[in-house]
Each structure stands twice: as structure tokens, then as C-alpha cells.
CSV table of C-alpha atoms and ligand atoms in Angstrom, one decimal:
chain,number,residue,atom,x,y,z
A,1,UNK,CA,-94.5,36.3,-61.3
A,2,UNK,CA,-94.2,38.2,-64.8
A,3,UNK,CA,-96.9,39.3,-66.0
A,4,UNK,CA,-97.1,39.6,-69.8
A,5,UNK,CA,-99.6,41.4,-71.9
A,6,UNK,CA,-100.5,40.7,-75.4
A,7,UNK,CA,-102.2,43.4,-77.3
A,8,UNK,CA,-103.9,44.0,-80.2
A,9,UNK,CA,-104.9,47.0,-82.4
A,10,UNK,CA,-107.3,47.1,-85.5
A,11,UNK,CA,-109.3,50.3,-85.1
A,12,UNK,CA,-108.7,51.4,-88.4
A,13,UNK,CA,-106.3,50.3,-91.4
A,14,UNK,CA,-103.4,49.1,-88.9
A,15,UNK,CA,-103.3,45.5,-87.5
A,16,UNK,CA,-100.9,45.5,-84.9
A,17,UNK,CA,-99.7,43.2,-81.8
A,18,UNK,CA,-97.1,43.7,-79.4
A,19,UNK,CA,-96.4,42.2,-75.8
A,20,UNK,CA,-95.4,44.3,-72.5
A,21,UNK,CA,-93.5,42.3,-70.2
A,22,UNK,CA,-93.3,43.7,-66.2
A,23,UNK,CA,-95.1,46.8,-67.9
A,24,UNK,CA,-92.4,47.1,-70.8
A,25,UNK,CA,-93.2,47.3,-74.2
A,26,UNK,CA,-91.0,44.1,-75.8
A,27,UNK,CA,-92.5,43.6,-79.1
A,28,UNK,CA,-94.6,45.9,-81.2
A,29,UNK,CA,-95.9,45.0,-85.0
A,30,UNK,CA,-97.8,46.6,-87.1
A,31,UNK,CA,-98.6,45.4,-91.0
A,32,UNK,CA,-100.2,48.5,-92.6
A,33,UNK,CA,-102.8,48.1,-95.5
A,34,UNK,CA,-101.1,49.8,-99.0
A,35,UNK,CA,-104.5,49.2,-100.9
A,36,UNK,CA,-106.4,51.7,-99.5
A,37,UNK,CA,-103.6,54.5,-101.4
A,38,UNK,CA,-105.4,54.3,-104.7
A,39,UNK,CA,-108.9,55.2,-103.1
A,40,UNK,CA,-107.6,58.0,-101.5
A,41,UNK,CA,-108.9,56.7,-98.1
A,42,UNK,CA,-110.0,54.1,-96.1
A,43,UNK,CA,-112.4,51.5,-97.4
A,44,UNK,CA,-113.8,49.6,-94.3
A,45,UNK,CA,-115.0,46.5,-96.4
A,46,UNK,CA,-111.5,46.3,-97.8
A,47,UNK,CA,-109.8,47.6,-94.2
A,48,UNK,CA,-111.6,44.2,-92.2
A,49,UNK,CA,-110.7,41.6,-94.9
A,50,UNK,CA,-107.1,42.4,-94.6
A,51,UNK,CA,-107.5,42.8,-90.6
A,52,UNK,CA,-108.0,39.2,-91.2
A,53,UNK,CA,-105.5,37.8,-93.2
A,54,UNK,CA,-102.7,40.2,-91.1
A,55,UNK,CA,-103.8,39.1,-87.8
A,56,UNK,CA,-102.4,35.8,-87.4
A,57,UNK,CA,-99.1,36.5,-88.9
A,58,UNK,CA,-98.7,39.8,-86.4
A,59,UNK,CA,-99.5,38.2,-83.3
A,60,UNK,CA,-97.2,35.2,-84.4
A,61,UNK,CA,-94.3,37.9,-85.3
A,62,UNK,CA,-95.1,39.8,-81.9
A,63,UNK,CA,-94.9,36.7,-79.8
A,64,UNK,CA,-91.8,35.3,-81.8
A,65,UNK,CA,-90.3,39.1,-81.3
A,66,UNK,CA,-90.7,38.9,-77.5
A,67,UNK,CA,-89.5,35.6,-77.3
A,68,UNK,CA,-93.0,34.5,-75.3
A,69,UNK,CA,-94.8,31.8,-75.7
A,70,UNK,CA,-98.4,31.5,-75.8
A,71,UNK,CA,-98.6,29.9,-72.5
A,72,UNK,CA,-96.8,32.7,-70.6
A,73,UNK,CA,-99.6,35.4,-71.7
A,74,UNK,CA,-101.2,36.8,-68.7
A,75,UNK,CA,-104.0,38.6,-70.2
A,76,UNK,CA,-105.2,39.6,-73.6
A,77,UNK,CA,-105.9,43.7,-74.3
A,78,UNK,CA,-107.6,44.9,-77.4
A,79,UNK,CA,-108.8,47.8,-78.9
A,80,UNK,CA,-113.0,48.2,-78.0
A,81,UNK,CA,-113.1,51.6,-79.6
A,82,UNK,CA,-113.7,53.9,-81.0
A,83,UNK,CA,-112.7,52.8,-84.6
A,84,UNK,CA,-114.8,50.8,-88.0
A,85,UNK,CA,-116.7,48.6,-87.1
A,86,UNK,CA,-115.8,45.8,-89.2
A,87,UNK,CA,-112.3,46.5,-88.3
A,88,UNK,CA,-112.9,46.5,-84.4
A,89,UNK,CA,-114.8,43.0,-84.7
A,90,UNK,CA,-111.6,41.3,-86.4
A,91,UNK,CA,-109.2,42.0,-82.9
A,92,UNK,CA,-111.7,42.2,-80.5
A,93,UNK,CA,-113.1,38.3,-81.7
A,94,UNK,CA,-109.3,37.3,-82.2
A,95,UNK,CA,-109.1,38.8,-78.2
A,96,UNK,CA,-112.1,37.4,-77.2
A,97,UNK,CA,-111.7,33.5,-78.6
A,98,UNK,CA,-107.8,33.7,-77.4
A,99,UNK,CA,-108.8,34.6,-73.5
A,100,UNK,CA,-111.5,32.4,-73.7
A,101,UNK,CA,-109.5,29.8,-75.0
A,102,UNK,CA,-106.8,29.9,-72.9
A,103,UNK,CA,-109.2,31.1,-69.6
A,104,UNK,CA,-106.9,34.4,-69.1
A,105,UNK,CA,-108.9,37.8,-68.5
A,106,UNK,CA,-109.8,40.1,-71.5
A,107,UNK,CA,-109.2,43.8,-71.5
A,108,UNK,CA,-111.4,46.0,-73.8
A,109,UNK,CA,-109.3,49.1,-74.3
A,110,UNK,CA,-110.3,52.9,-75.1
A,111,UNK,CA,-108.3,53.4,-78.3
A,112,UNK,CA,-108.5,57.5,-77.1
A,113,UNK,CA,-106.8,56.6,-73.9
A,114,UNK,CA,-104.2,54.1,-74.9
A,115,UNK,CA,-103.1,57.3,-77.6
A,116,UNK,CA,-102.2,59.3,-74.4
A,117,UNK,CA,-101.1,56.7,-72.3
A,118,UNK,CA,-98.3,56.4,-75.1
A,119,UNK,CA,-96.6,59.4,-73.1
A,120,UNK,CA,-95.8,57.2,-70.4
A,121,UNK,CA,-94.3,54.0,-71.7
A,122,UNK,CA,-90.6,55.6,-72.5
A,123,UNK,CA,-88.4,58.1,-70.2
A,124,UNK,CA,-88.4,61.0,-70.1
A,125,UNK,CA,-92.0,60.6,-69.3
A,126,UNK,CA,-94.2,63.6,-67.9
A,127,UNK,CA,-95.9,63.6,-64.5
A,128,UNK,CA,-99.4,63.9,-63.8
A,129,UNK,CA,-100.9,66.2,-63.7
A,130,UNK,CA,-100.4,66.9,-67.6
A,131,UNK,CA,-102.0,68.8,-70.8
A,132,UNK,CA,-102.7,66.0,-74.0
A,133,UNK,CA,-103.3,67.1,-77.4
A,134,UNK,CA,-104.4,64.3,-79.2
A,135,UNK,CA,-104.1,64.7,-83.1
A,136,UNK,CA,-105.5,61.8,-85.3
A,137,UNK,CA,-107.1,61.0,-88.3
A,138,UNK,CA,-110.3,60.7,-86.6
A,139,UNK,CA,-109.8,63.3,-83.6
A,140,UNK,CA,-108.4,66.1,-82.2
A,141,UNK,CA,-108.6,66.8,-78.3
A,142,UNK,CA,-107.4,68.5,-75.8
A,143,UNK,CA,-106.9,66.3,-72.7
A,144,UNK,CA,-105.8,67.0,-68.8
A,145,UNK,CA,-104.8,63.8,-67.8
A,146,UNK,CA,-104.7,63.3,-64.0
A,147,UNK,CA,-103.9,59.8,-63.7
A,148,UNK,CA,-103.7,56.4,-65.4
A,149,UNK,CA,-107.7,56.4,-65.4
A,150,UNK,CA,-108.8,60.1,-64.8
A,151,UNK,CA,-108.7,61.9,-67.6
A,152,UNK,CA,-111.1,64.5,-68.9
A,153,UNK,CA,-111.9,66.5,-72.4
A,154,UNK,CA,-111.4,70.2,-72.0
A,155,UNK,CA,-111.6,71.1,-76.5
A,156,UNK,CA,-112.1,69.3,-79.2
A,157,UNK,CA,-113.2,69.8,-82.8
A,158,UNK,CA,-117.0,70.5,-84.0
A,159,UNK,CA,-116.3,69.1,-87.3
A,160,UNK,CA,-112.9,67.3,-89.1
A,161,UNK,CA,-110.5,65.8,-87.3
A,162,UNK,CA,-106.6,68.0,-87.5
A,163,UNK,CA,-105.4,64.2,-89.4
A,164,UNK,CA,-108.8,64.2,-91.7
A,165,UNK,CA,-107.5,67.9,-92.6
A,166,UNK,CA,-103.9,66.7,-93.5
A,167,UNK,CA,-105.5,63.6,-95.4
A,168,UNK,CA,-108.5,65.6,-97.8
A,169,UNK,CA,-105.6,68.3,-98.3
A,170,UNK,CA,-103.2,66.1,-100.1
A,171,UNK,CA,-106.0,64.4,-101.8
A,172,UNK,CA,-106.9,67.7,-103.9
A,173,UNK,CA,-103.1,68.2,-104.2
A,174,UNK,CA,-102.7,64.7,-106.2
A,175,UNK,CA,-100.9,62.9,-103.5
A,176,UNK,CA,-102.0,58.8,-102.0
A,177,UNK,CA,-103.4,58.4,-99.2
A,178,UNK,CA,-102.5,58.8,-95.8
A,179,UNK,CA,-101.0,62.4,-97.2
A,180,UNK,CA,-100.8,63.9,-93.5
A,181,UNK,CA,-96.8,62.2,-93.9
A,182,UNK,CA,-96.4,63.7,-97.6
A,183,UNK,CA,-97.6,67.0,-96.8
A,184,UNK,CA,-94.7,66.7,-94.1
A,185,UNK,CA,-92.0,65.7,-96.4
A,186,UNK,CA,-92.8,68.2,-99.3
A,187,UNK,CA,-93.6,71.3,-96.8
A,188,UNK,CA,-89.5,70.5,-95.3
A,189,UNK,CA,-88.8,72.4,-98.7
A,190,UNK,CA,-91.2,74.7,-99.0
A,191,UNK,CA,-92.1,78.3,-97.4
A,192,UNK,CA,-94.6,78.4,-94.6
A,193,UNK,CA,-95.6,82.0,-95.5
A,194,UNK,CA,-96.4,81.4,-99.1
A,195,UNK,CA,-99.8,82.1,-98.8
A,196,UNK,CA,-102.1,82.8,-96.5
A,197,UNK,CA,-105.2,80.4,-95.3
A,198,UNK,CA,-107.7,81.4,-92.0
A,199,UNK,CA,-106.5,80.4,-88.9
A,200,UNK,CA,-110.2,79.8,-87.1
A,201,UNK,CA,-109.9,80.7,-83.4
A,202,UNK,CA,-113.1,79.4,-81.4
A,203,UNK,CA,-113.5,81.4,-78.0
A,204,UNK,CA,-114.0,78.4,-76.0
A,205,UNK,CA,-111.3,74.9,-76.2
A,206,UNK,CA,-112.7,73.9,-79.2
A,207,UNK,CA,-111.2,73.6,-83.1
A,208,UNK,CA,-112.8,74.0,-86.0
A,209,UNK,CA,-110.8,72.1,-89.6
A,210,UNK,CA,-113.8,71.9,-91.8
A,211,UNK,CA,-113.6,75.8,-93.1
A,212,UNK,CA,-109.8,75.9,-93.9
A,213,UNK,CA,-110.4,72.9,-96.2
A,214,UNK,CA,-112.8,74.7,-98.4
A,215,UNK,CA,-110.5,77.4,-98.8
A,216,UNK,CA,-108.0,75.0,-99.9
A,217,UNK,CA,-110.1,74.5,-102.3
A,218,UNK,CA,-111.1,77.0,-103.3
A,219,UNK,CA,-107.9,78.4,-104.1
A,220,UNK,CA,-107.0,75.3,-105.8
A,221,UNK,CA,-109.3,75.6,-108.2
A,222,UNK,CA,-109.6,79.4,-108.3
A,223,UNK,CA,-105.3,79.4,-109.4
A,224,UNK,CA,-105.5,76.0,-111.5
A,225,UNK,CA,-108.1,77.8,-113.9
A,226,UNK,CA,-105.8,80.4,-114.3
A,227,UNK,CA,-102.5,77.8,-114.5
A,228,UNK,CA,-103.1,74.3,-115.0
A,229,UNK,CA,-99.8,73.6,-113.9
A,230,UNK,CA,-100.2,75.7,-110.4
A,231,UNK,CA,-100.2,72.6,-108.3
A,232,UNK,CA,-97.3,70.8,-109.4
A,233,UNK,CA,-95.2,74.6,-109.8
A,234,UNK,CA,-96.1,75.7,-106.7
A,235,UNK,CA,-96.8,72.0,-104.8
A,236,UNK,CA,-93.8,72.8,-101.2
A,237,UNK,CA,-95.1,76.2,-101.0
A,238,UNK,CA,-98.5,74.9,-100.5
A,239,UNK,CA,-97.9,71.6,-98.7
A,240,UNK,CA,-96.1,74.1,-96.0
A,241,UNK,CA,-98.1,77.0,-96.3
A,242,UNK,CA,-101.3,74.9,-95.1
A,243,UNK,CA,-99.6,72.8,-92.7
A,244,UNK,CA,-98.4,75.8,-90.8
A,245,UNK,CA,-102.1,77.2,-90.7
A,246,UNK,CA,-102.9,73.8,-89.2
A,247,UNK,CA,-100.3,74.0,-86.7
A,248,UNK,CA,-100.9,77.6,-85.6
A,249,UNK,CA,-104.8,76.6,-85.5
A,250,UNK,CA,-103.6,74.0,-82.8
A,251,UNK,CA,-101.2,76.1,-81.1
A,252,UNK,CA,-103.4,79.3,-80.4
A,253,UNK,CA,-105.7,76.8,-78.5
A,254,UNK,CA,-103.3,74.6,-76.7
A,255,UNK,CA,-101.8,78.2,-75.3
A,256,UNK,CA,-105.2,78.9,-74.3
A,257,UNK,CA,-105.8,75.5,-72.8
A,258,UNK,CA,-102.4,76.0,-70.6
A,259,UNK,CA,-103.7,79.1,-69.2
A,260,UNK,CA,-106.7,77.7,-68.5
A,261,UNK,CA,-105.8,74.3,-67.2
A,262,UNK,CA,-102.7,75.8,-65.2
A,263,UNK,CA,-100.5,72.6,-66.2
A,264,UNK,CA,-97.2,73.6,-67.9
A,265,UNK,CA,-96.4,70.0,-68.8
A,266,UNK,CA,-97.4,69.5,-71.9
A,267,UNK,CA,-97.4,65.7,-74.5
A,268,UNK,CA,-98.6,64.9,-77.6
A,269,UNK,CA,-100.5,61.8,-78.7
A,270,UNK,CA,-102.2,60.3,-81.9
A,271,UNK,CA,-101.1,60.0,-85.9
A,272,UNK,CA,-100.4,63.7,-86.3
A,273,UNK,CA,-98.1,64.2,-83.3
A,274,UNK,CA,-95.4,62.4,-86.0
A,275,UNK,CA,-95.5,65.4,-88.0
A,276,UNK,CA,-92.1,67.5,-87.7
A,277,UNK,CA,-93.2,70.9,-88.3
A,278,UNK,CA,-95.6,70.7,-85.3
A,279,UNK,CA,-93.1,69.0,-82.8
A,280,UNK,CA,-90.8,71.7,-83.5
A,281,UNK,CA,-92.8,74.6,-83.4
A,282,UNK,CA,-94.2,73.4,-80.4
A,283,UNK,CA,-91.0,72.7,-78.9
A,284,UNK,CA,-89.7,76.3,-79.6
A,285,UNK,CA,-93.2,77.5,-78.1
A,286,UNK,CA,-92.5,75.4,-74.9
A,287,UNK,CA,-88.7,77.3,-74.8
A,288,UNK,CA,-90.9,80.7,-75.0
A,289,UNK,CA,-93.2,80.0,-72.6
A,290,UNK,CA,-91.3,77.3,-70.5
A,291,UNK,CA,-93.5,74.9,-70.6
A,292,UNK,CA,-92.0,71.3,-70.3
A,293,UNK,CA,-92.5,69.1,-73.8
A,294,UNK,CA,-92.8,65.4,-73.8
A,295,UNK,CA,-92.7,63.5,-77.5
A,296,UNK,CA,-93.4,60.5,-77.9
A,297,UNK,CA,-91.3,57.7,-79.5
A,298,UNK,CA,-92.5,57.9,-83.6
A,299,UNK,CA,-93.5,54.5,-83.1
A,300,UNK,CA,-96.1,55.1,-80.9
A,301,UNK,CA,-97.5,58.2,-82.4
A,302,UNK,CA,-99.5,56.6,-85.1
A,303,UNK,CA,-102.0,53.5,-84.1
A,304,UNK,CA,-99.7,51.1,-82.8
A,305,UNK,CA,-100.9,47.8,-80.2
A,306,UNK,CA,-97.8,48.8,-77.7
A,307,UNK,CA,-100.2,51.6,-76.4
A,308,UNK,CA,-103.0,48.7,-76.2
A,309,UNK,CA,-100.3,46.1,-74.5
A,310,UNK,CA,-99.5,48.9,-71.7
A,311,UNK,CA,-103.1,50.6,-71.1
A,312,UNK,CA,-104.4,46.7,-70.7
A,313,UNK,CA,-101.2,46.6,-67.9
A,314,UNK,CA,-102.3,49.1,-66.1
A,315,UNK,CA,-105.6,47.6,-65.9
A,316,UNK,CA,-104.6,44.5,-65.4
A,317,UNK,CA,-102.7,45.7,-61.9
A,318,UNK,CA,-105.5,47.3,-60.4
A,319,UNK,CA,-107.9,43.5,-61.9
A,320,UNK,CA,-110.2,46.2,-64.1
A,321,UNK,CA,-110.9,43.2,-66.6
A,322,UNK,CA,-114.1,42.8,-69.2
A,323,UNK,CA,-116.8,40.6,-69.4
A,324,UNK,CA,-116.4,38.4,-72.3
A,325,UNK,CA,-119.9,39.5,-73.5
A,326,UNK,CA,-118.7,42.8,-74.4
A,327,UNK,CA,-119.2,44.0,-77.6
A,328,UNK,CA,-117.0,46.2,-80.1
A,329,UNK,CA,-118.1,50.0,-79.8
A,330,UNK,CA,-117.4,52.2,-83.2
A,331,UNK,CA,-118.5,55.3,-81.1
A,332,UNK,CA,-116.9,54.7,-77.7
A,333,UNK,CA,-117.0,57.3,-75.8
A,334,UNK,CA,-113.8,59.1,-74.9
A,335,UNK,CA,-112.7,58.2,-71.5
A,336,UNK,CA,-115.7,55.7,-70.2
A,337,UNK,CA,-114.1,52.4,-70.2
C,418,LIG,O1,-103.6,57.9,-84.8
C,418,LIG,P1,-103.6,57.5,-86.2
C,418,LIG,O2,-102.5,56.5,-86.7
C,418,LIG,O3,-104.9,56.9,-86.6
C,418,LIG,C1,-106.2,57.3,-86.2
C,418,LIG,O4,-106.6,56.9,-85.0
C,418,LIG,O5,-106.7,58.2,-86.8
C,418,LIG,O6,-103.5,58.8,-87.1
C,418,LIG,C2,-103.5,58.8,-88.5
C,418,LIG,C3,-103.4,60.2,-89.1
C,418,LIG,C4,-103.6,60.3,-90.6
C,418,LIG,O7,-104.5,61.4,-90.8
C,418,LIG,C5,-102.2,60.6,-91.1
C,418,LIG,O8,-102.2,61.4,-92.3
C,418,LIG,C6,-101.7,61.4,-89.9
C,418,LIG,O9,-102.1,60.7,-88.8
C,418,LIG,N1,-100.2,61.5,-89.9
C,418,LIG,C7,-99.5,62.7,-90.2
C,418,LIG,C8,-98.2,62.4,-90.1
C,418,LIG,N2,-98.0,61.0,-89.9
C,418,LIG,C9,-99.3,60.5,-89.7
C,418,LIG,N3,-100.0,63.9,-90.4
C,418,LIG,C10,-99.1,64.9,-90.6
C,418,LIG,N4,-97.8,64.7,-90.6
C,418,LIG,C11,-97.3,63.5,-90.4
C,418,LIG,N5,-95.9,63.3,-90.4
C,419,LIG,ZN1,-105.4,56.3,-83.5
């Protein structure tokens, strides 16, 4: 009998359903929220109000996608946490009221996990045992991933997230939010070595973001009193300049991680892993050091309900369902559901 997963995604500012069929992802929607650009980030009053008025028409599109009616739905996957609160509440009731409903099992899904698990839904797909560095807007971690459900946190940062770096960066430089993609596309023409910010090198796994943004800023407003005009004259230079100290920040302690881990099979997961200067200095890295690279597809980088569809799957085969009592968990923590 097929078994056909419906999942949804609302952590953050991203509704998003999509079905896996037989452990294939068939259909995968997301409706992203433009008003948050003009306040520069995410408002979570504003973010849950349009959860609402998206989710219906995404679940309707995802179904109509995948050709499945609701009938044929196996089970019902959703994003627990972590994420905003009133965001989380908008899926995980839709989930809740829709296995309830229909009397299918519910699957509360680790948002963390489903980011790495994102490796494994296209070939070429790495084998366990592998290395994960997850880079969001809300974290950055450095995974070994041993199976479907064993997976444990070597690093991770003590302050701002790699994404949350990209995002307050392109706020001082003028540009809407998310800017992580617009730092991106203006660094592409733009020199790396420009100028210079700190690359901050913690002696154990962990990263550090929250120092290089003041120095952003400071040098912002240190060269704008001198020249109003220095952002917009000098705007690629900086855009790739900072990015690259990002980069190399998350480089230096991946290579440690490799040594430390002894896994040479390496993936990315989470918002950031769409940006292009990182996938291809890490790719030349992995030619150096011949580690074996695995990208995933773009649209399953950012927060996406494919990754929700197939973790739910994979619980689903091994009958790890939830309890319909369960509630939605802002602070969940990585890796215990
Ligand atoms: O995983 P994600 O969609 O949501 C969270 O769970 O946080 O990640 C969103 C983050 C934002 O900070 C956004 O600016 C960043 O991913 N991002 C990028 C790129 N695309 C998305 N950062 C740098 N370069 C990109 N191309
Ligand atoms: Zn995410």
C-alpha cells in the first residue's frame, strides 16, 4: 500500500506543504510573506496572521500538485519546533485538527533535524556516517549524523546565528529584508579582499557572529562620517568582503570539526547553505582536502515542508507517531524528538 505523507512547515515566515509519496518528495509549496521587507525583519504578530490566511491555499496547491486526494493521506507531519510561537501554533493546530479529523497519526517534527535530513531526499545522497553544518537564520551547528535518528551537536554558536549575521549586515547596508540572498548577489561583483573584518576562531567547535557585526558597524559609521556616500560607492566590495569573513569563520571550524569527528563526508543544511560563495569555497576546500561534498537541491535549503513530508516518513516506517496532546515547542531542543 502507498504510503503518502502530507507535511507542513510554518516555523518562521514560510508556510509551506508538500506530499512524499513511497518516501519521494511529489509536491512542495511554499508562499513566503513580502511584508515583513519594510521592517527589516520578522514580525511574529504579522508572521502568524498570514500563516493563516496561506495555509489553506498551500495545502490545497500541494495536494492538487501531487495529484492526491485527501483521502489517500497516510499521516500528517508538522513542524513542532523550534520556531515563533504564534507561527508554530498555525501548522501544528492545522496538523493536529486534520489527523484528528481524518483518524490518521500525527508526526511532530524537529525543524533542526528535518534541515539535515534534506541531504537525503535527492541522489547523490551521502552515507552515514556524515559531518552537517547547519546554517540558518536562527542557527548555526555543526552536526555528525549517524542515522535517520541519531544525530548529535559537536559546535554551535554562543551568540547570533551565521543567517542572523547575513540578515543585520544588509540591514545597516540599506538593503530589505532577508539580505543573507542580497548580500549574495551584490558580493558576485565585488572583491572578497576589500577590507578586512576579524575572523573569530573559538578553540573548541563553537562560533562566535555577534563580534564581526559590531565591527561592521563600526566601520560603517566610522567611513560614512568621513563620506556619506561610502556605502552606496563602495556597496560589492563590502557585501563580499563580509561575506567571505563569514565563510572563512565557518570554514576554519568545519576543518576542525573533520579532524576531529574523522568523517570526510561532508553536507550542508539550512537558509544559508543557498549562498554561492560558501558552496563553492567549500567545494574547492573538499578538492583540497578530499573530502566528499553533498549540496542540497536550492529548494530545500531554505525552510521548506518537503524536509517535514520526508522526516515524518521516516518516522512513520518505524510507527514513531505523537500524541495528539502535544504541544508546539518554540525552544525545542535540537535532536530530542
Ligand atoms: O533555514 P531558513 O530558511 O530559516 C531559518 O530556519 O532560519 O534560513 C533563513 C536564512 C536567512 O537568514 C537568510 O538571509 C539566509 O537564510 N539566506 C542566505 C541566502 N539565502 C538565504 N544567506 C546568504 N546567502 C544566501 N544566498
Ligand atoms: Zn530553517
Amino acid at each position: 500500500m502507498d504510503i503518502a505523507i502530507l507535511g507542513i512547515e510554518s516555523s518562521c515566515d514560510d508556510t509551506s506543504a508538500a506530499v512524499v509519496l513511497n518516501g519521494k518528495v511529489i509536491s512542495n509549496v511554499t508562499a513566503t510573506q513580502e511584508i515583513h521587507e519594510e521592517y527589516g525583519g520578522v514580525i511574529p504578530e504579522l508572521a502568524s496572521r498570514a500563516h493563516q490566511k496561506n495555509i489553506i491555499p498551500v495545502i490545497e496547491k500541494a495536494l492538487k500538485e501531487a495529484s492526491i486526494k485527501k483521502k489517500d493521506i497516510s499521516a500528517i507531519g508538522f513542524t513542532q519546533g523550534p520556531g515563533l510561537m504564534g507561527s508554530l501554533l498555525v501548522g501544528g493546530s492545522f496538523a493536529k485538527a486534520w489527523a484528528m479529523a481524518k483518524n490518521i497519526p500525527l508526526i511532530g517534527v524537529d525543524h533542526m533535524k528535518a534541515h539535515v535530513l534534506a541531504n537525503l531526499i535527492d541522489k547523490p545522497k551521502p552515507s552515514f556516517p556524515f559531518l552537517c553544518l547547519t546554517v540558518s537564520g536562527g542557527h548555526t551547528q555543526l552536526v555528525v549524523v549517524n542515522d535517520y535518528d541519531d544525530m548529535r551537536v559537536i559546535g554551535q554558536t554562543r551568540d547570533d546565528a551565521v543567517g542572523e549575521a547575513f540578515d543585520k549586515a544588509a540591514k545597516m547596508l540599506g538593503l530589505p529584508y532577508p539580505g543573507g540572498p542580497l548580500i549574495d548577489q551584490h558580493a558576485k561583483s565585488g572583491n572578497p579582499h576589500a577590507f578586512e573584518f576579524p575572523i573569530v576562531k573559538l578553540p573548541d567547535l563553537d562560533f562566535s557572529f555577534s563580534g564581526v557585526k559590531t565591527s561592521l558597524l563600526y566601520f560603517l559609521r566610522e567611513n560614512t562620517e568621513k563620506n556619506k556616500e561610502f556605502i552606496a560607492q563602495n556597496l560589492n566590495d563590502i557585501c563580499a568582503s563580509f561575506q567571505h569573513t563569514l565563510v572563512q569563520t565557518l570554514l576554519h571550524q568545519l576543518k576542525r570539526a573533520v579532524k576531529k569527528a574523522e568523517i570526510k563526508s561532508i553536507c550542508l543544511a539550512g537558509g544559508v547553505s543557498a549562498n554561492s560563495y560558501l558552496r563553492s569555497t567549500l567545494l574547492s576546500e573538499a578538492e583540497k582536502n578530499k573530502w566528499e561534498v553533498f549540496l542540497p537541491d536550492f529548494q530545500y535549503c531554505t525552510d521548506n515542508a518537503g524536509m517535514i513530508a520526508f522526516t515524518a516518513y521516516h518516522r512513520f516506517l518505524k510507527k514513531n507517531f505523537t500524541s495528539l496532546y502535544v504541544h508546539s515547542d518554540p525552544r525545542l531542543e535540537s535532536f530530542s524528538i
